[in-house]
Coordinates of C-alpha atoms and ligand atoms in Angstrom, one line a residue:
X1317 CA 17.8 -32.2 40.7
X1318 CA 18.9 -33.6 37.7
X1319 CA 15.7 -33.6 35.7
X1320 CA 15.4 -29.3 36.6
X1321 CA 18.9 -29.5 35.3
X1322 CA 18.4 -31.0 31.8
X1323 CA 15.1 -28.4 31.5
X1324 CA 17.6 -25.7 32.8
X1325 CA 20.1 -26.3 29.5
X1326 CA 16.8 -26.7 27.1
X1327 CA 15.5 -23.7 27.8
X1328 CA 19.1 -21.6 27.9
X1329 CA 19.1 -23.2 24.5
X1330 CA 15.5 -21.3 23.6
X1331 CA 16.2 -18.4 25.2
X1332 CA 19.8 -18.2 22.9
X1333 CA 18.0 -19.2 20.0
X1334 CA 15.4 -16.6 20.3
X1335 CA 17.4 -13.9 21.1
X1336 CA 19.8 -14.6 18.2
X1337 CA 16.6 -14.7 15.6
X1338 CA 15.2 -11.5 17.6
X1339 CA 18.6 -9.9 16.9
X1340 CA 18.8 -10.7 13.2
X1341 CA 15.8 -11.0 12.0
X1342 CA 12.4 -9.8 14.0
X1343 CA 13.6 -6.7 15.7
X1344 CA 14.1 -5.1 12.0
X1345 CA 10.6 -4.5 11.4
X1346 CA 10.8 -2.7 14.5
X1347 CA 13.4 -0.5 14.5
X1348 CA 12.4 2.1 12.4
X1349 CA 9.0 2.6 14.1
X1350 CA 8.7 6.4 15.2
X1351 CA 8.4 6.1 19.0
X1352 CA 8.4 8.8 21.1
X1353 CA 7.1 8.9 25.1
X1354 CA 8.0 5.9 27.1
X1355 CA 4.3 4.6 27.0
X1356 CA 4.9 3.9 23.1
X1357 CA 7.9 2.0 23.8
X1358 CA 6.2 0.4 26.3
X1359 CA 3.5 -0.7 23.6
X1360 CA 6.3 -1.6 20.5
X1361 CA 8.4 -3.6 23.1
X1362 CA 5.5 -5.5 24.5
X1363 CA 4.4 -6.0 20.2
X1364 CA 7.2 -7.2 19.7
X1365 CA 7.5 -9.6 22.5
X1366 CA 4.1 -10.9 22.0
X1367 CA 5.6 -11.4 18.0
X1368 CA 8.8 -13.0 18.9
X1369 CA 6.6 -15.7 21.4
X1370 CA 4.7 -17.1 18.8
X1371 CA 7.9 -17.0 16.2
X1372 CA 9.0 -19.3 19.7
X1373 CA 6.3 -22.1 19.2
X1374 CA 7.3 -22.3 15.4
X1375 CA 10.9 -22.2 16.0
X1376 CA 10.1 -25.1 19.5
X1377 CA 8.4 -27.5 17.1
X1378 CA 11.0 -26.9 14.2
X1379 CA 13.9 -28.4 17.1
X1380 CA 11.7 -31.9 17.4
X1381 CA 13.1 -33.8 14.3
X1382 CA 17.1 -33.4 14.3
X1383 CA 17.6 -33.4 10.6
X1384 CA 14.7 -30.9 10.0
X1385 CA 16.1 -29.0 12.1
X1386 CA 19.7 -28.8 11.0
X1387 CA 18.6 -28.6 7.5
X1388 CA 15.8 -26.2 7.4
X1389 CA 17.3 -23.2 10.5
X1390 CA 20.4 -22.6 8.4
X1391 CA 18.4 -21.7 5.4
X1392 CA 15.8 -19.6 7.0
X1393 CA 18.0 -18.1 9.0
X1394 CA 20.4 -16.8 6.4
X1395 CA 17.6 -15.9 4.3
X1396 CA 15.9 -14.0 6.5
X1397 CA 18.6 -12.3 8.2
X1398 CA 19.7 -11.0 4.4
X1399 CA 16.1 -9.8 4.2
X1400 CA 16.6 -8.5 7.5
X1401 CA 19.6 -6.6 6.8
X1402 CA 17.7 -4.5 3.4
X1403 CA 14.8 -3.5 6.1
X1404 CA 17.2 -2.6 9.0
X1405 CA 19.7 -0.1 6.6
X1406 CA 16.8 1.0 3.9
X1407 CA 13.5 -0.1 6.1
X1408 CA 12.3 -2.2 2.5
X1409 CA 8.3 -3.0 2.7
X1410 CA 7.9 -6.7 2.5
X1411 CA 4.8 -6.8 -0.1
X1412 CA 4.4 -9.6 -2.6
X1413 CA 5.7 -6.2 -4.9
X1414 CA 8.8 -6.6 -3.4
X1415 CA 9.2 -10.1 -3.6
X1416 CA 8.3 -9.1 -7.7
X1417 CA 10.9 -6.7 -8.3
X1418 CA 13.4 -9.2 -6.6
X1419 CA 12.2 -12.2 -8.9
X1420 CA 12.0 -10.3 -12.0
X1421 CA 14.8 -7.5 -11.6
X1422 CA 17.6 -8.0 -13.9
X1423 CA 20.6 -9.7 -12.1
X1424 CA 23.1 -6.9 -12.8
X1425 CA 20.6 -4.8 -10.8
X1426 CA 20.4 -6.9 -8.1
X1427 CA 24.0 -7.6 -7.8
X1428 CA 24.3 -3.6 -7.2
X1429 CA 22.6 -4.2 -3.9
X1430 CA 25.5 -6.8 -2.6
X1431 CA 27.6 -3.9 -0.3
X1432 CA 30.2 -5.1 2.1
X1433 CA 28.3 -4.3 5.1
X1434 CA 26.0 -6.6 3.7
X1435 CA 28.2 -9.4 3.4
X1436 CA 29.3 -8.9 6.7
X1437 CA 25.7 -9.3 8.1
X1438 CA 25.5 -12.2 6.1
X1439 CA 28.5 -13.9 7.6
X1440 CA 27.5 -12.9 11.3
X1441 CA 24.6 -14.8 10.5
X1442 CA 26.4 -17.9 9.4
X1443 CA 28.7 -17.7 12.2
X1444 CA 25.6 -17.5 14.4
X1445 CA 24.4 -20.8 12.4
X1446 CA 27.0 -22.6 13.4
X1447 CA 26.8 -21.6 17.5
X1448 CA 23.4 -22.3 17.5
X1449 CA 23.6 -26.1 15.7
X1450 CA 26.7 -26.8 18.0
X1451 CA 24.9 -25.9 20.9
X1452 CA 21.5 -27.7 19.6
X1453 CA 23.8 -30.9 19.0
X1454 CA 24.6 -30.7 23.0
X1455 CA 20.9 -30.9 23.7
X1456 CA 19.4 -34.1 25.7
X1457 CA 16.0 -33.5 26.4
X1458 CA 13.2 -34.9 24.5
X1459 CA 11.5 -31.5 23.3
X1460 CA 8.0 -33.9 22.8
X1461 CA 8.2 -34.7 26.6
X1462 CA 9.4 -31.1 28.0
X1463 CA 7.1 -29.3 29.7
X1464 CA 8.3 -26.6 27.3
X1465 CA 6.2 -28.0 25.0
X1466 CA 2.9 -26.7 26.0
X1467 CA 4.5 -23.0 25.9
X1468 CA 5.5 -23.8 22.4
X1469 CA 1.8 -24.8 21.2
X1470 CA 0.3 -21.6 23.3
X1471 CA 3.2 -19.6 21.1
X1472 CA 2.0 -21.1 17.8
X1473 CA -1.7 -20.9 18.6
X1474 CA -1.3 -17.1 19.3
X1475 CA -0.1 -16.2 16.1
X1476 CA -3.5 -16.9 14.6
X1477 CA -5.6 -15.7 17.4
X1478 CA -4.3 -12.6 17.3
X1479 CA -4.2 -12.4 13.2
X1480 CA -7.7 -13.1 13.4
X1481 CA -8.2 -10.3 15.9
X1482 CA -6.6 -7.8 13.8
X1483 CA -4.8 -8.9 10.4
X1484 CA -1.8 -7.8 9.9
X1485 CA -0.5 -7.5 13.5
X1486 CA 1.9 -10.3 12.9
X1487 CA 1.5 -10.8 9.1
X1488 CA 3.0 -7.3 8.7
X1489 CA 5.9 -8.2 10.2
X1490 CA 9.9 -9.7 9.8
X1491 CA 9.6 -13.4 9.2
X1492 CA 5.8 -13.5 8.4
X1493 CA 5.5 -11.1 6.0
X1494 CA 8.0 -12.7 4.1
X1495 CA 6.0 -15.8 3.7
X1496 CA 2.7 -14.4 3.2
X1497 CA 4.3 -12.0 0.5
X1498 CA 5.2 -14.6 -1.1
X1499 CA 2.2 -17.0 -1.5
X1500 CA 0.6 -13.7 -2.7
X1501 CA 2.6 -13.5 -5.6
X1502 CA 2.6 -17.0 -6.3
X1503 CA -1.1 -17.1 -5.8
X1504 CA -3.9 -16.6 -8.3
X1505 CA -5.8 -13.0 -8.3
X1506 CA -9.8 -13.9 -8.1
X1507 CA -10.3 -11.1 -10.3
X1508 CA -11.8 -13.1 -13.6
X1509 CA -11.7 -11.0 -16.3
X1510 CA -14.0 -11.3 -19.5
X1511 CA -11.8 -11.3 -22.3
X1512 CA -12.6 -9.0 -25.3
X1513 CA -13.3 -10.7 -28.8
X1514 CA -15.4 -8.2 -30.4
X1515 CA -14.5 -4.9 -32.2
X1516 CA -14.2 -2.0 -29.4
X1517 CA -13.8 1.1 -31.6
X1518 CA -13.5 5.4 -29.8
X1519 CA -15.1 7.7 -32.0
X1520 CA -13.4 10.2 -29.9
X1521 CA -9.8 11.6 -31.2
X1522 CA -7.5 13.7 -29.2
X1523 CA -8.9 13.1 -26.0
X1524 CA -7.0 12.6 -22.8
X1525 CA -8.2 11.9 -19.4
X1526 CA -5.4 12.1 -16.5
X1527 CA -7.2 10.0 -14.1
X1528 CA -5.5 10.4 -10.6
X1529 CA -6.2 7.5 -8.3
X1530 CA -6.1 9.3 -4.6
X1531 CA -5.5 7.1 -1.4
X1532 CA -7.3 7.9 2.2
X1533 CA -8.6 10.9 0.9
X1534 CA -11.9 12.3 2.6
X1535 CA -14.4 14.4 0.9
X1536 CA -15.1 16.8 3.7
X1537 CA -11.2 18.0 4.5
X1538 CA -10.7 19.9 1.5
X1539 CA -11.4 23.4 1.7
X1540 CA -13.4 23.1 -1.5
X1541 CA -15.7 20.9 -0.3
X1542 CA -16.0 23.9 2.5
X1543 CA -14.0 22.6 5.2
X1544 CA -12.9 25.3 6.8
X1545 CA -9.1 25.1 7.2
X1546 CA -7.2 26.3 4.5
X1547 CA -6.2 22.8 2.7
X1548 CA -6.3 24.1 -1.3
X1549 CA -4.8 27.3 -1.8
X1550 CA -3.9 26.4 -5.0
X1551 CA -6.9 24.9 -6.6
X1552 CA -9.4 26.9 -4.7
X1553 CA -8.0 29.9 -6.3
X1554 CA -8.5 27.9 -9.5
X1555 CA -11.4 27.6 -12.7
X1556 CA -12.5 24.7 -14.3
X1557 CA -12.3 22.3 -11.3
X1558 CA -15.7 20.8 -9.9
X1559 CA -15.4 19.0 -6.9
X1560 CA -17.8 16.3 -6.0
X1561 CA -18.5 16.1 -2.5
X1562 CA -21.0 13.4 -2.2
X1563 CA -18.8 10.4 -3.6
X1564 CA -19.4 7.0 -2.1
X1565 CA -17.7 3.5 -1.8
X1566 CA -18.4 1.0 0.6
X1567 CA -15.1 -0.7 0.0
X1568 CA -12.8 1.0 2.5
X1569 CA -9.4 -0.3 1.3
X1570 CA -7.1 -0.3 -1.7
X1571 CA -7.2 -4.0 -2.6
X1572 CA -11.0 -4.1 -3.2
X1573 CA -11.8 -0.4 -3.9
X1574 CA -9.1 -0.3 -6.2
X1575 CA -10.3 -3.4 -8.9
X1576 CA -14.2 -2.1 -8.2
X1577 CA -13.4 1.2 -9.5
X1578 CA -11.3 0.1 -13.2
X1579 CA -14.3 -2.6 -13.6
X1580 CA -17.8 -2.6 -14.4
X1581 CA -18.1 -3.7 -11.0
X1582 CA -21.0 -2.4 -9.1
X1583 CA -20.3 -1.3 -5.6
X1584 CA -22.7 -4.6 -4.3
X1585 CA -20.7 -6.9 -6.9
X1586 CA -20.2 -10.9 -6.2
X1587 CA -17.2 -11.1 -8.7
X1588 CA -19.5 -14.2 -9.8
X1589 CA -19.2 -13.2 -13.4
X1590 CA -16.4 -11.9 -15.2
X1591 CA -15.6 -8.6 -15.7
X1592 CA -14.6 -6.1 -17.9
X1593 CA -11.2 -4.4 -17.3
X1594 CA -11.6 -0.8 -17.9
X1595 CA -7.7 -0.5 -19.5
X1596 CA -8.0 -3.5 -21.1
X1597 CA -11.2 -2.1 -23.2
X1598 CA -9.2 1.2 -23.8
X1599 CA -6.3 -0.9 -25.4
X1600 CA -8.6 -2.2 -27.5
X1601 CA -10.3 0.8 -28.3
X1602 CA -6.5 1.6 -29.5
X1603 CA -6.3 4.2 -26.8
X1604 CA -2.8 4.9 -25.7
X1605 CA -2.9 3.7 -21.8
X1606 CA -0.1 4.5 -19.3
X1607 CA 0.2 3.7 -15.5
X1608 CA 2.7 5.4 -13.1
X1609 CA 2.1 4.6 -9.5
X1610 CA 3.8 5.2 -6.2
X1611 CA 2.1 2.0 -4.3
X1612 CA 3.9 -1.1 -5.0
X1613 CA 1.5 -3.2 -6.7
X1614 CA -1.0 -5.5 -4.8
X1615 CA -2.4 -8.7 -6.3
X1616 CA -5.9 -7.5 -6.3
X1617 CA -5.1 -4.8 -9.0
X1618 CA -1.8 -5.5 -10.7
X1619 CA -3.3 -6.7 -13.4
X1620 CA -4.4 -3.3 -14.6
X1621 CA -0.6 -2.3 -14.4
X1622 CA 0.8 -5.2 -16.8
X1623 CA -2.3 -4.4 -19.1
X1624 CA -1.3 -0.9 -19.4
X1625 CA 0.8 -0.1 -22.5
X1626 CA 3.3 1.8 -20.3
X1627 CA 4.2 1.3 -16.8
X1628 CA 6.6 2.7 -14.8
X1629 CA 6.5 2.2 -10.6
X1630 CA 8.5 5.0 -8.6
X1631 CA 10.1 3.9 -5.7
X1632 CA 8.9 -0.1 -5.6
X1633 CA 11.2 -1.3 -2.8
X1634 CA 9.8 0.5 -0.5
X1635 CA 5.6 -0.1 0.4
X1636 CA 3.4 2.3 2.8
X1637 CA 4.7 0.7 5.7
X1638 CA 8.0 2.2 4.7
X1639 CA 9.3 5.2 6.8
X1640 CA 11.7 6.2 3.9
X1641 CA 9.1 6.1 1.0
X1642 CA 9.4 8.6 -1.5
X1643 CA 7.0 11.2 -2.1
X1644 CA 4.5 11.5 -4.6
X1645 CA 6.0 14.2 -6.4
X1646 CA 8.5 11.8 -8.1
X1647 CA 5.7 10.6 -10.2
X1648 CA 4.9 14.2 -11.6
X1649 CA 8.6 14.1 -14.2
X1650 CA 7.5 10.8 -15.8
X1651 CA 3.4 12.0 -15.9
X1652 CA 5.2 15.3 -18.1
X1653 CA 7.4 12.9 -20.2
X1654 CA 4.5 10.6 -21.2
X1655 CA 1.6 13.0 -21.8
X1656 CA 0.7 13.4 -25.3
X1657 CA -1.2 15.5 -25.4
X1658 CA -3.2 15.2 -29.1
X1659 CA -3.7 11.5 -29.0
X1660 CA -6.5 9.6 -27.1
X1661 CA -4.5 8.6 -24.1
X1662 CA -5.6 7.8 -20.4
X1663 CA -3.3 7.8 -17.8
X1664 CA -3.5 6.4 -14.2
X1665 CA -1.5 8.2 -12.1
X1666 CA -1.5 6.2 -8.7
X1667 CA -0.6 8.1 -5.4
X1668 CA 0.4 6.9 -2.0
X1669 CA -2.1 9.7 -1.2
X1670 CA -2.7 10.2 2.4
X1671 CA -2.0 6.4 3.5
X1672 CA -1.5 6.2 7.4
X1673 CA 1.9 7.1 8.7
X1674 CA 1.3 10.7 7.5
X1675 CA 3.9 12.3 8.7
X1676 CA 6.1 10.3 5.9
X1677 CA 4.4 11.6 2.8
X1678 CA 5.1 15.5 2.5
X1679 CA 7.7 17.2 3.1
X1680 CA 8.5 19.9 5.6
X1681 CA 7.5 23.0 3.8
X1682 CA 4.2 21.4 4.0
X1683 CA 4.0 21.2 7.8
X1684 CA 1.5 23.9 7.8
X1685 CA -0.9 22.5 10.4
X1686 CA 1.5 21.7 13.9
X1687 CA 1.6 20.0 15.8
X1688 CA 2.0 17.4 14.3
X1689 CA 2.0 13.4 15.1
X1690 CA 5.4 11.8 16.3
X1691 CA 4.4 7.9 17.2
X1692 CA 3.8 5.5 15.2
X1693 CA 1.3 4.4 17.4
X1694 CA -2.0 5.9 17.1
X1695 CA -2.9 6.0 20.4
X1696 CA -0.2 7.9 21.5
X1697 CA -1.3 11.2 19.5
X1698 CA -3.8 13.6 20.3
X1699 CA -6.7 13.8 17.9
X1700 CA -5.5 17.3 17.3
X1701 CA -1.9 16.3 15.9
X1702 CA -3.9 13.1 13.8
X1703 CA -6.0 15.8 11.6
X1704 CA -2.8 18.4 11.3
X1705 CA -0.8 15.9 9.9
X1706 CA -3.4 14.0 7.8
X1707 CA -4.5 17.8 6.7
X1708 CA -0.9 18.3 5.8
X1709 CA -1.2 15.9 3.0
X1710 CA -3.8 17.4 1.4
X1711 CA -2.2 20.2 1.4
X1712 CA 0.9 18.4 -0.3
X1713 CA -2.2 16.7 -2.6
X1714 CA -3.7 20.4 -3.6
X1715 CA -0.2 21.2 -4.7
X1716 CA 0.3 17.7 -6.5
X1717 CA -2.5 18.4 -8.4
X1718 CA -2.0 22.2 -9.3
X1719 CA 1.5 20.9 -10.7
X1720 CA -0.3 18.3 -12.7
X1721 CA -3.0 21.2 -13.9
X1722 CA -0.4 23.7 -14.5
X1723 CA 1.3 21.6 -16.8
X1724 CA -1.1 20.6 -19.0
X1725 CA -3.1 24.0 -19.0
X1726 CA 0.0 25.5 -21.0
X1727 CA -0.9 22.8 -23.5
X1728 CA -3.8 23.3 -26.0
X1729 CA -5.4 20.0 -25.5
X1730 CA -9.0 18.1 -25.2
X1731 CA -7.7 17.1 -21.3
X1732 CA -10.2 16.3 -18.6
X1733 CA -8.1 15.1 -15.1
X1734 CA -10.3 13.4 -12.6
X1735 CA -9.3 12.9 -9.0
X1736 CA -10.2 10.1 -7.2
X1737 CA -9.5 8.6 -3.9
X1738 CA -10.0 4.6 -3.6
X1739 CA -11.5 5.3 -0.3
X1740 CA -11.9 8.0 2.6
X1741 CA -10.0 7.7 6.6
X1742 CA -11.7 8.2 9.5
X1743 CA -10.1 10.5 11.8
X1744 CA -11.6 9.8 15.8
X1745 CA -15.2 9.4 14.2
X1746 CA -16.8 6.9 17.1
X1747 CA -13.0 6.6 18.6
X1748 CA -11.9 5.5 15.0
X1749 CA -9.3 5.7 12.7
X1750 CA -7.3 5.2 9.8
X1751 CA -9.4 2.9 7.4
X1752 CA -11.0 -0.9 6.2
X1753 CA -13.2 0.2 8.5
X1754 CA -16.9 1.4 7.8
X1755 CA -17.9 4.7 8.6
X1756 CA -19.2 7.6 7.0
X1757 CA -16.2 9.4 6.6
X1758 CA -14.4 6.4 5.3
X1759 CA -17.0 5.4 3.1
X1760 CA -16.9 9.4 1.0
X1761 CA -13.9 10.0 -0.7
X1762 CA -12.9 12.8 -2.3
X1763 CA -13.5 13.3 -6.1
X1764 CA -12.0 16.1 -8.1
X1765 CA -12.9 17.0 -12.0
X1766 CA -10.6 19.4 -13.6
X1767 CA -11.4 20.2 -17.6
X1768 CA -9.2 22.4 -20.2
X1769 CA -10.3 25.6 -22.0
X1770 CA -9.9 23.6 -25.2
X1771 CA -12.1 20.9 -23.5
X1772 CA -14.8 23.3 -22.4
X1773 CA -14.5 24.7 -26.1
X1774 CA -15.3 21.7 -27.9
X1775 CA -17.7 19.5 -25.1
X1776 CA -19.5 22.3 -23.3
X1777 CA -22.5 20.0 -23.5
X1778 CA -20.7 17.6 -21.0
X1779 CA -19.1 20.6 -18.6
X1780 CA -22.5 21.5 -18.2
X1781 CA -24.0 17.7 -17.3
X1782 CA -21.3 18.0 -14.6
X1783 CA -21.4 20.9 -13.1
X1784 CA -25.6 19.9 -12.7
X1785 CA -24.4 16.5 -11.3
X1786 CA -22.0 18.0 -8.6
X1787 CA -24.1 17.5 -5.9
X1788 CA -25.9 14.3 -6.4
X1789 CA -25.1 11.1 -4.2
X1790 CA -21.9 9.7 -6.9
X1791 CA -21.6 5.6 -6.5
X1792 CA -18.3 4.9 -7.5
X1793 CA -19.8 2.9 -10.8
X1794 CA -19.8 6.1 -11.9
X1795 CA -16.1 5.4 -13.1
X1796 CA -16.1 2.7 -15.6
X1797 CA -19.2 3.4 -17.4
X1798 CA -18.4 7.7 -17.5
X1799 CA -15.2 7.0 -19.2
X1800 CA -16.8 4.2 -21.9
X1801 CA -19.4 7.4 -22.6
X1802 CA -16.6 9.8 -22.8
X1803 CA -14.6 8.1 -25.2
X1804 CA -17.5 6.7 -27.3
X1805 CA -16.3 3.6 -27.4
X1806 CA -18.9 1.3 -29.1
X1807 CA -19.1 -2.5 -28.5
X1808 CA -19.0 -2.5 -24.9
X1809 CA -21.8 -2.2 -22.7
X1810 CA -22.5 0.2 -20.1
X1811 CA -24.9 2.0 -17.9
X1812 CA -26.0 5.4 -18.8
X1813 CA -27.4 5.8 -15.7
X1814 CA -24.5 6.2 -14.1
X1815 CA -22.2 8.4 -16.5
X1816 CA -21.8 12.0 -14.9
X1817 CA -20.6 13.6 -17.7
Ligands
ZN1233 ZN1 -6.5 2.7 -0.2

């Protein structure tokens, strides 16, 4: 009787202690999730069970050693509960951006964001602190001999067998992503980059390319590829815009599409030489180089951000697995401010696009297509509301673009914009979806060129080449060595083979 007894009090004292961290700190990155039939809180709740049992065998193994233990659970509790508190009240993505902006944001700026309710929060926590320890210090079983312990290692071992069933299942999440974030940012970037020593001249003047980096954009759902909902009424009922329907990457995500396409990467690249980066050979070609993005920044590809000469992030607290993330049309006021347009300038203009959950980037005059997804969880839409929402943002994306066009049409400039998406989304293909997945549909993404009349004017040569290149099968390479053509930039080597202009 006794022995059930002192298991009885060990495991109230797990079941407290997991409660109290599922309170503060893991239920966050829950609580925002769009749920809406019972079945999908059936399939969150069991998540985030399955999440907060393997947070269990780290927290089981953490009680062993006494002094780790009252030493280390007071710090990571308060921590993560304060990180808890900024995804629960402004549901923050944890991304190693995040963790950025908090390192390197000025302090004044950072003090801003300490609110009374947030001190509050913070105290509950502490007060919590000191109920768990107390109790902890009443505690008389050996954890090493409990049978608890086998529980614990079956907790711990599920974390990585289910991240290496499906990354991200855990990783994603409030306390993991918190540590992964930041080993990201304090990790290296593989990316080796050749550094440029030689003299990189344009022979161009006055020629500005707005290059729009799309996200989870498929070739075949815009109307001007001929699909046959009505998806561009703006830029269908435009001139001067080619689209290219036959674009191809097999690198179906943004963290490797993303450095393939500013590189002289080839789609079948090793990385086992350096590589040129495509802004850093514009700097030195003293071509003015701007970047203005919606995505926080991912290792893989921040690199092109620092090198460009201006930089400017919307939104950074908040990543694509944020429910409030702003829309892409906050980048358009800072693209007007920094175009120039009689100077050699290239601008990246970097779009969350038509990143999965859709339903959070348009807004509702752009519901055109209902009805429309309402859970988070795929499975719990019909294939019918998956492609009106997905085709909802590119109708939002047809009038991004229009706005960028029918700006810089009213200027008399040399401006060629090119629209590219770092990858396509499959959309029920083989009972598919979403992307990092290989499939044709993911593997095509779209791939827009828009040129001015002052353009046309002066390079009708080159609005010619494209217009008979349209069609052709366009690798992705196509990217780096075009715009080294384009600008004539002489020093670095390329491959005319692949320049479509
Ligand atoms: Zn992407």
């Amino acid at each position: 009787m006794e022995v059930i007894k002192k298991y009885k009090q060990q495991l109230l004292f797990h079941l407290i202690l997991n409660l109290t961290v599922a309170v503060f700190v893991t239920y966050a990155s829950y609580y925002h999730i769009p749920v809406f039939s019972l079945k999908d809180f059936g399939f969150y709740f069991g998540h985030f069970l399955a999440l907060q049992f393997s947070v269990f065998g780290f927290l089981y193994f953490l009680t062993i050693n006494k002094y780790i233990f009252r030493i280390c659970f007071p710090v990571l509790f308060v921590l993560f509960s304060g990180i808890a508190f900024w995804v629960y009240t402004q549901d923050i993505g944890i991304s190693q951006g995040i963790i950025q902006v908090s390192l390197e944001t000025r302090m004044d700026i950072a003090l801003d964001l300490i609110s009374l309710p947030f001190i509050c929060y913070l105290f509950a926590s502490v007060v919590a602190v000191y109920f768990i320890l107390t109790y902890y210090n009443r505690q008389k079983t050996d954890p090493l001999k409990s049978p608890l312990l086998l529980l614990a290692i079956i907790g711990a071992a599920s974390f990585s067998f289910v991240e290496s069933y499906r990354y991200g299942t855990f990783n994603r999440r409030l306390p993991y992503n918190v540590l992964v974030s930041a080993r990201e940012y304090f990790g290296q970037n593989n990316l080796a980059l050749k550094s440029i020593d030689k003299n990189v001249k344009a022979e161009t003047d006055s020629l500005n390319v707005i290059f729009i980096l799309g996200e989870s954009v498929r070739a075949d759902h815009l109307q001007l590829n001929g699909y046959p909902r009505n998806t561009n009424p703006l830029l269908s009922k435009r001139k001067n815009i080619l689209s290219f329907p036959n674009a191809y990457t097999p690198l179906t995500y943004t963290a490797i599409s993303v450095p393939q396409i500013l590189t002289n990467a080839s789609l079948s690249d090793d990385y086992s030489k350096a590589k040129y980066s495509l802004i850093d050979v514009l700097n030195h070609a003293h071509i003015a180089t701007n970047w203005i993005g919606n995505q926080t920044p991912e290792k893989s590809y921040e690199i092109f951000i620092d090198q460009s000469q201006y930089k400017k992030i919307v939104d950074p607290l908040h990543s694509e697995l944020s429910f409030q993330k702003d829309y892409d049309e906050k980048l358009l006021p800072i693209f007007k401010e920094c175009f120039r347009p009689y100077q050699n300038q290239f601008t990246t203009i970097h779009m969350m696009g038509s990143h999965w959950w859709y339903e959070t980037r348009y807004p509702e005059s752009f519901r055109k297509f209902r009805p429309v997804i309402r859970s988070k969880h795929v499975a719990s839409n019909t294939a019918e509301e998956m492609i009106n929402s997905y085709d909802n943002t590119i109708v939002y994306l047809d009038y991004f673009i229009n706005e960028v066009i029918a700006f810089v049409e009213k200027q008399n400039s040399n401006t060629v914009l090119i629209y590219l998406a770092d990858h396509g989304e499959i959309l029920g293909e083989d009972n598919q979806w979403l992307h990092a997945q290989n499939s044709k549909a993911s593997e095509n993404p779209a791939l827009l060129i828009w040129y001015s009349d002052g353009f046309e004017k002066k390079y009708g040569g080159i609005v010619a080449n494209l217009k008979s290149r349209q069609n052709n099968k366009t690798d992705l390479d196509f990217f780096f060595n075009s715009i080294i053509y384009f600008y004539k930039i002489q020093g670095i080597p390329y491959d005319r083979k692949k320049v479509i202009f």
